[in-house]
Backbone as a chain_set.jsonl record, in Angstrom:
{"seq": "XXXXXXXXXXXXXXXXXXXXXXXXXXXXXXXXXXXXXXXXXXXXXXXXXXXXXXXXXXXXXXXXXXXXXXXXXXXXXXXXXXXXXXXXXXXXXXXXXXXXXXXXXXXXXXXXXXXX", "coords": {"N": [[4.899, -10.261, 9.938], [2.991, -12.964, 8.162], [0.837, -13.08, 5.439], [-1.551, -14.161, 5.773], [-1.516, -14.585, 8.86], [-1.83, -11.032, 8.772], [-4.477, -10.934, 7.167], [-6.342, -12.527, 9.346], [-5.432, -10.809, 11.13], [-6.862, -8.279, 10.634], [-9.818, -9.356, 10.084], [-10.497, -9.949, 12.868], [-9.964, -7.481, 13.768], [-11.649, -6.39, 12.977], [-11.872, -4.972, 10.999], [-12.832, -2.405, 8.255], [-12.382, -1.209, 5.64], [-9.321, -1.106, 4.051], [-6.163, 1.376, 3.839], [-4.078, 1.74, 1.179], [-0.914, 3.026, 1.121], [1.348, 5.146, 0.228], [4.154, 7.58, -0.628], [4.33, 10.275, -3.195], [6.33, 12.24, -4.831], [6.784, 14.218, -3.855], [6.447, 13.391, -1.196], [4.239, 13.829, 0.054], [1.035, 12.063, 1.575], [-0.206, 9.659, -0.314], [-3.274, 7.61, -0.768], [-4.958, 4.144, -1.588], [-7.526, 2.929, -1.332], [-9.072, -0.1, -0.249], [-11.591, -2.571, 0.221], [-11.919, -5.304, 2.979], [-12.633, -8.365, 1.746], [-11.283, -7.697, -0.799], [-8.459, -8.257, 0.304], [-6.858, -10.912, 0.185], [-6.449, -11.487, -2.517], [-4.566, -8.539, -3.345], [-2.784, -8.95, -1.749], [-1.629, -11.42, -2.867], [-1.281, -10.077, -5.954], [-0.717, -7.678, -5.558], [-1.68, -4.178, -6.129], [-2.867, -2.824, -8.753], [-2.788, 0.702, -10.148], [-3.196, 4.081, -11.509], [-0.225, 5.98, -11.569], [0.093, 7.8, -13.39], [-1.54, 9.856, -12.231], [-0.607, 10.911, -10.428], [1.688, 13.366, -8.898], [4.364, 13.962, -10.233], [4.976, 11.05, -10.845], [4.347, 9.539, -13.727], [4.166, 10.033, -17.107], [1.187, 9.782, -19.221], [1.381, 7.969, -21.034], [3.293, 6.033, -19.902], [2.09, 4.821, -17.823], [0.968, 2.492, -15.76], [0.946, 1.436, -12.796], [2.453, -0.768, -9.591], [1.305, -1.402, -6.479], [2.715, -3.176, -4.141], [1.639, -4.699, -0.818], [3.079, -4.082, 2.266], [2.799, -6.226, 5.036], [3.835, -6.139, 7.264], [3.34, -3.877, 7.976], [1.081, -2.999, 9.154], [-1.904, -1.23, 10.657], [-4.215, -0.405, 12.701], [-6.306, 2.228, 12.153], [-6.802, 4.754, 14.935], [-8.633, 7.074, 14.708], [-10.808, 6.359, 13.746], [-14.471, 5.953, 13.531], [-15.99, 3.007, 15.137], [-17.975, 1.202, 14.052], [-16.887, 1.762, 11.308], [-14.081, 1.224, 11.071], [-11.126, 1.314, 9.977], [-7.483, 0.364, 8.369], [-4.386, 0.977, 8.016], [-2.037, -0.24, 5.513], [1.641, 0.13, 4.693], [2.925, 0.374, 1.392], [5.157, -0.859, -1.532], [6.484, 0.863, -4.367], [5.99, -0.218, -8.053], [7.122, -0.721, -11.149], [5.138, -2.245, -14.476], [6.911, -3.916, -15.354], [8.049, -5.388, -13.297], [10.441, -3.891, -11.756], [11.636, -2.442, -9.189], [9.536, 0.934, -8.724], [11.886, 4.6, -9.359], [10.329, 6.242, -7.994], [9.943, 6.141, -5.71], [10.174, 6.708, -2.74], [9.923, 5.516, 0.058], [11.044, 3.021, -1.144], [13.656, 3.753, -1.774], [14.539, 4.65, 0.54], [14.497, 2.039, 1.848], [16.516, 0.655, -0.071], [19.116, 2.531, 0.983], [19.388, 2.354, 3.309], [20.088, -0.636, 3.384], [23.077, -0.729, 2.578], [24.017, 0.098, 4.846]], "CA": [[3.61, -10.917, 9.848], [2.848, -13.119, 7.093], [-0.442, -12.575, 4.735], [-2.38, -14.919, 6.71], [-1.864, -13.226, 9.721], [-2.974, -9.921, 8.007], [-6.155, -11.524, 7.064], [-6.628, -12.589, 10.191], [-5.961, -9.389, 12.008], [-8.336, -7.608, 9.884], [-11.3, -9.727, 10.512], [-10.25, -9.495, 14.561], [-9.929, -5.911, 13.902], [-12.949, -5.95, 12.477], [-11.645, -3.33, 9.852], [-14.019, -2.354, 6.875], [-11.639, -0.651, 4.643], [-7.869, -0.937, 4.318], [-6.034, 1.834, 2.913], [-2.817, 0.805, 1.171], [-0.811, 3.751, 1.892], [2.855, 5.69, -0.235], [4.441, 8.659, -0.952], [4.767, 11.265, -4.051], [7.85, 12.501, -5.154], [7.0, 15.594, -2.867], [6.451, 13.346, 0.518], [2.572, 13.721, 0.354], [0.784, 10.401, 1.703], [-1.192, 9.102, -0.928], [-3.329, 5.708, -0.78], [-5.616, 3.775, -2.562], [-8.886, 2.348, -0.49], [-9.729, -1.654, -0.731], [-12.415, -3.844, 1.383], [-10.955, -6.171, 3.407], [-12.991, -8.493, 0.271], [-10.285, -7.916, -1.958], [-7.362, -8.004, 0.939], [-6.154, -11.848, -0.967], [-5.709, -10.493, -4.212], [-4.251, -7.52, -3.096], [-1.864, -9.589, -1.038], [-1.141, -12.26, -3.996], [-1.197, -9.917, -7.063], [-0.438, -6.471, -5.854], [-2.449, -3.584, -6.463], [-2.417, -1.53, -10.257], [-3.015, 1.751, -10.155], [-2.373, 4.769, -12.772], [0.765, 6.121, -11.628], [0.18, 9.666, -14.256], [-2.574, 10.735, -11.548], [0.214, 11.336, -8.971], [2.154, 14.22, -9.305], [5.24, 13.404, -10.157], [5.131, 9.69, -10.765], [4.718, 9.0, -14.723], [3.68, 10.096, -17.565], [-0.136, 8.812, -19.389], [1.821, 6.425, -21.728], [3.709, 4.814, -18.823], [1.203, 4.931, -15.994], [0.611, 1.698, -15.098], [2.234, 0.795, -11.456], [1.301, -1.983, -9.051], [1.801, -1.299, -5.404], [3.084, -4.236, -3.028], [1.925, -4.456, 0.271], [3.636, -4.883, 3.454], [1.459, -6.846, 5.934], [4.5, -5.896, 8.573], [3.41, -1.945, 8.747], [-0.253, -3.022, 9.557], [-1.778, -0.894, 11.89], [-5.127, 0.282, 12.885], [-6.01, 3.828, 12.698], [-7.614, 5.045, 16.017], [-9.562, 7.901, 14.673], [-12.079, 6.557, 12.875], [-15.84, 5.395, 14.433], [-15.632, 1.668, 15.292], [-18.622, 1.33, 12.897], [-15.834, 2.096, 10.06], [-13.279, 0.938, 11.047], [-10.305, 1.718, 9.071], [-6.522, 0.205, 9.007], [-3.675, 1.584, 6.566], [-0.679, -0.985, 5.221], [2.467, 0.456, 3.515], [3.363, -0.572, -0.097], [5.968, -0.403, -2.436], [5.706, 0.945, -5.76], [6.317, -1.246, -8.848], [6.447, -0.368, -12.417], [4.681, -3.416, -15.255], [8.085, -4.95, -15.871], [8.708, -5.96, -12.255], [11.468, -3.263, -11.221], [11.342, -0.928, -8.085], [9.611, 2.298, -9.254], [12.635, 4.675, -8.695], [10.305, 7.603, -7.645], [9.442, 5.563, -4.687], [10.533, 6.89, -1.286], [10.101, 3.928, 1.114], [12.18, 2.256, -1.791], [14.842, 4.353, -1.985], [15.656, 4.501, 1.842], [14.866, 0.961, 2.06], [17.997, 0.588, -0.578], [19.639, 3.297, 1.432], [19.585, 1.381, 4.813], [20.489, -1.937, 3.076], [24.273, -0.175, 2.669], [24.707, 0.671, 6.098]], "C": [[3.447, -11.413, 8.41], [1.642, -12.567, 6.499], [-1.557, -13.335, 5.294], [-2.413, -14.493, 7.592], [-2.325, -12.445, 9.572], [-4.315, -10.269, 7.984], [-6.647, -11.468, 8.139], [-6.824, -11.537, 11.356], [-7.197, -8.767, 11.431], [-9.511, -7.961, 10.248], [-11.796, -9.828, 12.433], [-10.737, -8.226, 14.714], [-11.687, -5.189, 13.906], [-13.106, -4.462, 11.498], [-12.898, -3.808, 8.45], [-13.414, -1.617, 5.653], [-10.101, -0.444, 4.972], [-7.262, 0.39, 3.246], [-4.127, 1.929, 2.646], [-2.121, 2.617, 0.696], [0.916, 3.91, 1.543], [2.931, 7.114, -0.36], [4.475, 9.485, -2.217], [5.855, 11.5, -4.021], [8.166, 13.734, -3.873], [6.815, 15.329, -1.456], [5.25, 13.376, 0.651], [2.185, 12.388, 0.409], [-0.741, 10.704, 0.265], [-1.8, 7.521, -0.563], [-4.579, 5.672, -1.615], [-6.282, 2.573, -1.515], [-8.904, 1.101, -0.804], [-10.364, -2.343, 0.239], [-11.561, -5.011, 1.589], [-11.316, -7.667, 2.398], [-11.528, -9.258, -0.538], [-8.468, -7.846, -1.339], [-6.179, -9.442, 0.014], [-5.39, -11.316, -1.967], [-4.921, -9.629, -4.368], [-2.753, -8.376, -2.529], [-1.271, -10.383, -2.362], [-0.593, -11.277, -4.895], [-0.355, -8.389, -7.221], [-1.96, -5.38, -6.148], [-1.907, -2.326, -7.404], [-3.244, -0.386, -9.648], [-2.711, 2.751, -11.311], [-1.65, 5.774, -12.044], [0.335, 7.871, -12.221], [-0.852, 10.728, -13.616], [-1.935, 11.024, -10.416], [0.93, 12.176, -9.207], [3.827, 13.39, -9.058], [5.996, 11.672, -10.882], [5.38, 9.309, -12.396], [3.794, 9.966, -15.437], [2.39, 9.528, -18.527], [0.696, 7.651, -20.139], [2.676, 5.493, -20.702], [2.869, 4.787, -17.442], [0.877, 3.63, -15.477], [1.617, 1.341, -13.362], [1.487, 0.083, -10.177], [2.007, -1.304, -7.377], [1.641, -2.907, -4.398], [3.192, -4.178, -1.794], [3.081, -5.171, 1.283], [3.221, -5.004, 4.506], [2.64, -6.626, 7.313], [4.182, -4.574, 8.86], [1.988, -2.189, 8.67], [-0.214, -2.009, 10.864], [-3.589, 0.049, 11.366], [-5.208, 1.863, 13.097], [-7.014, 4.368, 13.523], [-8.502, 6.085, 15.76], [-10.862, 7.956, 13.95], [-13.193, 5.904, 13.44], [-15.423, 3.72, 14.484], [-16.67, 0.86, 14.007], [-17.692, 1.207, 11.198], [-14.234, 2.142, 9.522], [-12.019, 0.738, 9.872], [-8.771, 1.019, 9.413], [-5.273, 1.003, 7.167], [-2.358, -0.207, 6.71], [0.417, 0.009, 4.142], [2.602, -0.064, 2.546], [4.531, 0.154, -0.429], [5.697, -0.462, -3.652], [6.948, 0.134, -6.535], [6.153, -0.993, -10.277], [6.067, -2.017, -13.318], [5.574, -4.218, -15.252], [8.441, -5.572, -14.32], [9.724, -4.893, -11.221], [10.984, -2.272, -10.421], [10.938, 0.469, -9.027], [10.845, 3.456, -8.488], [12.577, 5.879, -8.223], [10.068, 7.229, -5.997], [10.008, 5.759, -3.51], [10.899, 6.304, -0.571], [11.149, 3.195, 0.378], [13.298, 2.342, -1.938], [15.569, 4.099, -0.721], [15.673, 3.498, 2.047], [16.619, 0.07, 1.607], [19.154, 1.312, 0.433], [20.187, 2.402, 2.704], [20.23, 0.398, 4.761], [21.663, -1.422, 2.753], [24.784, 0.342, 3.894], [24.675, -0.869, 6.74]], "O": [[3.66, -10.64, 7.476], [1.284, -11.502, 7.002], [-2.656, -12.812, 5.104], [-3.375, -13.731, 7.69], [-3.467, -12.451, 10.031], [-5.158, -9.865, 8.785], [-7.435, -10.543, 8.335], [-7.748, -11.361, 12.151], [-8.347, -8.853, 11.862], [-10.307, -7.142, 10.705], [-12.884, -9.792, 13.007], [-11.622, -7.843, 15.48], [-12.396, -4.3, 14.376], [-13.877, -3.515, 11.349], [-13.449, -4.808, 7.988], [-14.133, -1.491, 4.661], [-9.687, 0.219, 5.923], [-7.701, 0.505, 2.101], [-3.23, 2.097, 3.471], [-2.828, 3.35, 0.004], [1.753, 3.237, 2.145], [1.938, 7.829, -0.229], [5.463, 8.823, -2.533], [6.548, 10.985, -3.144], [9.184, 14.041, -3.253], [6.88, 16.185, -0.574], [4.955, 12.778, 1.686], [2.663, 11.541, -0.345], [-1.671, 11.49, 0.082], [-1.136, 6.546, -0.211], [-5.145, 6.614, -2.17], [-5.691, 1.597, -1.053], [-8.697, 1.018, -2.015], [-9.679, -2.755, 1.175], [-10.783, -5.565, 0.813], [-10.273, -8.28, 2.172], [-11.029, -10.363, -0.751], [-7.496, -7.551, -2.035], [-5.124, -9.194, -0.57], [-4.25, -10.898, -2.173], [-4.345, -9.623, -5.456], [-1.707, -8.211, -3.156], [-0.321, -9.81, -2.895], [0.637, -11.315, -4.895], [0.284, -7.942, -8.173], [-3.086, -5.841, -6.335], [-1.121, -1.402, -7.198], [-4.161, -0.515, -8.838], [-1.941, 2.307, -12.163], [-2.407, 6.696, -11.739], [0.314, 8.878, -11.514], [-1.089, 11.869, -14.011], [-2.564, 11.375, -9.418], [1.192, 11.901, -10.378], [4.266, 12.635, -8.19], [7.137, 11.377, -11.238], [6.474, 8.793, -12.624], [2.905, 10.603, -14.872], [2.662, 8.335, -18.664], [0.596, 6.482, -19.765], [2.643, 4.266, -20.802], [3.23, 4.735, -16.266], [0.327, 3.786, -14.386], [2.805, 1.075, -13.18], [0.323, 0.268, -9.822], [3.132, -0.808, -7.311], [0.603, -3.5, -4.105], [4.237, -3.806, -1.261], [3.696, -6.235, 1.202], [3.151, -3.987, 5.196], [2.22, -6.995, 8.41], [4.639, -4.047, 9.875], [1.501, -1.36, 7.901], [0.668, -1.837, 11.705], [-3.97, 0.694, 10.388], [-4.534, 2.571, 13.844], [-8.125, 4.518, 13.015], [-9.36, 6.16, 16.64], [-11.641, 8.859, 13.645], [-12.749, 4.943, 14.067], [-14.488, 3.329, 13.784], [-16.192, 0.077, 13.186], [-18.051, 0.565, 10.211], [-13.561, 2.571, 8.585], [-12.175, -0.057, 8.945], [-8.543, 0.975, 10.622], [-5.443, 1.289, 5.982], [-2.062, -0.916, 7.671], [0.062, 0.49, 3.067], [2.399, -1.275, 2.624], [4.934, 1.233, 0.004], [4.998, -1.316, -4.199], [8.099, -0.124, -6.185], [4.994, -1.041, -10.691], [6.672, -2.993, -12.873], [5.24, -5.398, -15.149], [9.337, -6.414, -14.378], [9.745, -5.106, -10.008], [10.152, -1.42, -10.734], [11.709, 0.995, -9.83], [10.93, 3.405, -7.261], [13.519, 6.629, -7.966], [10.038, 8.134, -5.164], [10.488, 4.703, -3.097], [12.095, 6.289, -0.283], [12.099, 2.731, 1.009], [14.056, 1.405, -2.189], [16.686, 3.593, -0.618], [16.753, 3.194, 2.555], [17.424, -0.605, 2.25], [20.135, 0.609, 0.672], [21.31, 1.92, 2.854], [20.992, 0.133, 5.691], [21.435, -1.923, 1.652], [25.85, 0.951, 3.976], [25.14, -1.081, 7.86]]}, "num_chains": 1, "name": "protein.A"}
């Protein structure tokens, strides 16, 4: 699905909060909440975050890290009131300079897979 699609599901969906949606070094889901609003931007630019509030991930002088969604692991999550509708997207993490963060899970097996 491209990012236009996305959009478009969303406002179908009628979701009210997306939550963009990785791992820790230890496998714990973490995510980071955004109105569907700021779904563009999010889509175009990425989404920063600080990285040194994850266990594991960086220390305060390198904390910046952008997560990049992927509008192909959309998916509504059925347990929440329709009222409040909720959907998660996966990302991949990204440190300032551009390069795969290489605490990144999804990133790793993605590499992993791409050898078989």
């Amino acid at each position: 699905m491209d990012n236009k699609e996305l959009i478009t599901r969303i406002k179908e969906d009628d979701v009210k909060f997306i939550s963009l949606q990785f791992t820790d070094v230890t496998g714990s889901v973490k995510s980071v909440d955004i109105t569907p609003q700021r779904l563009p931007g999010a889509l175009e630019d990425g989404v920063w975050f600080d990285g040194s509030s994850v266990e594991g991930f960086a220390r305060v002088q390198e904390s910046d890290m952008r997560l990049v969604l992927d509008p192909d692991t959309y998916a509504v999550l059925p347990w929440n009131p329709k009222d409040l509708q909720r959907a998660r997207v996966f990302c991949d993490i990204y440190k300032p300079d551009g390069m795969a963060f290489v605490g990144d899970a999804r990133g790793d097996l993605k590499q992993i897979l791409s050898l078989i």
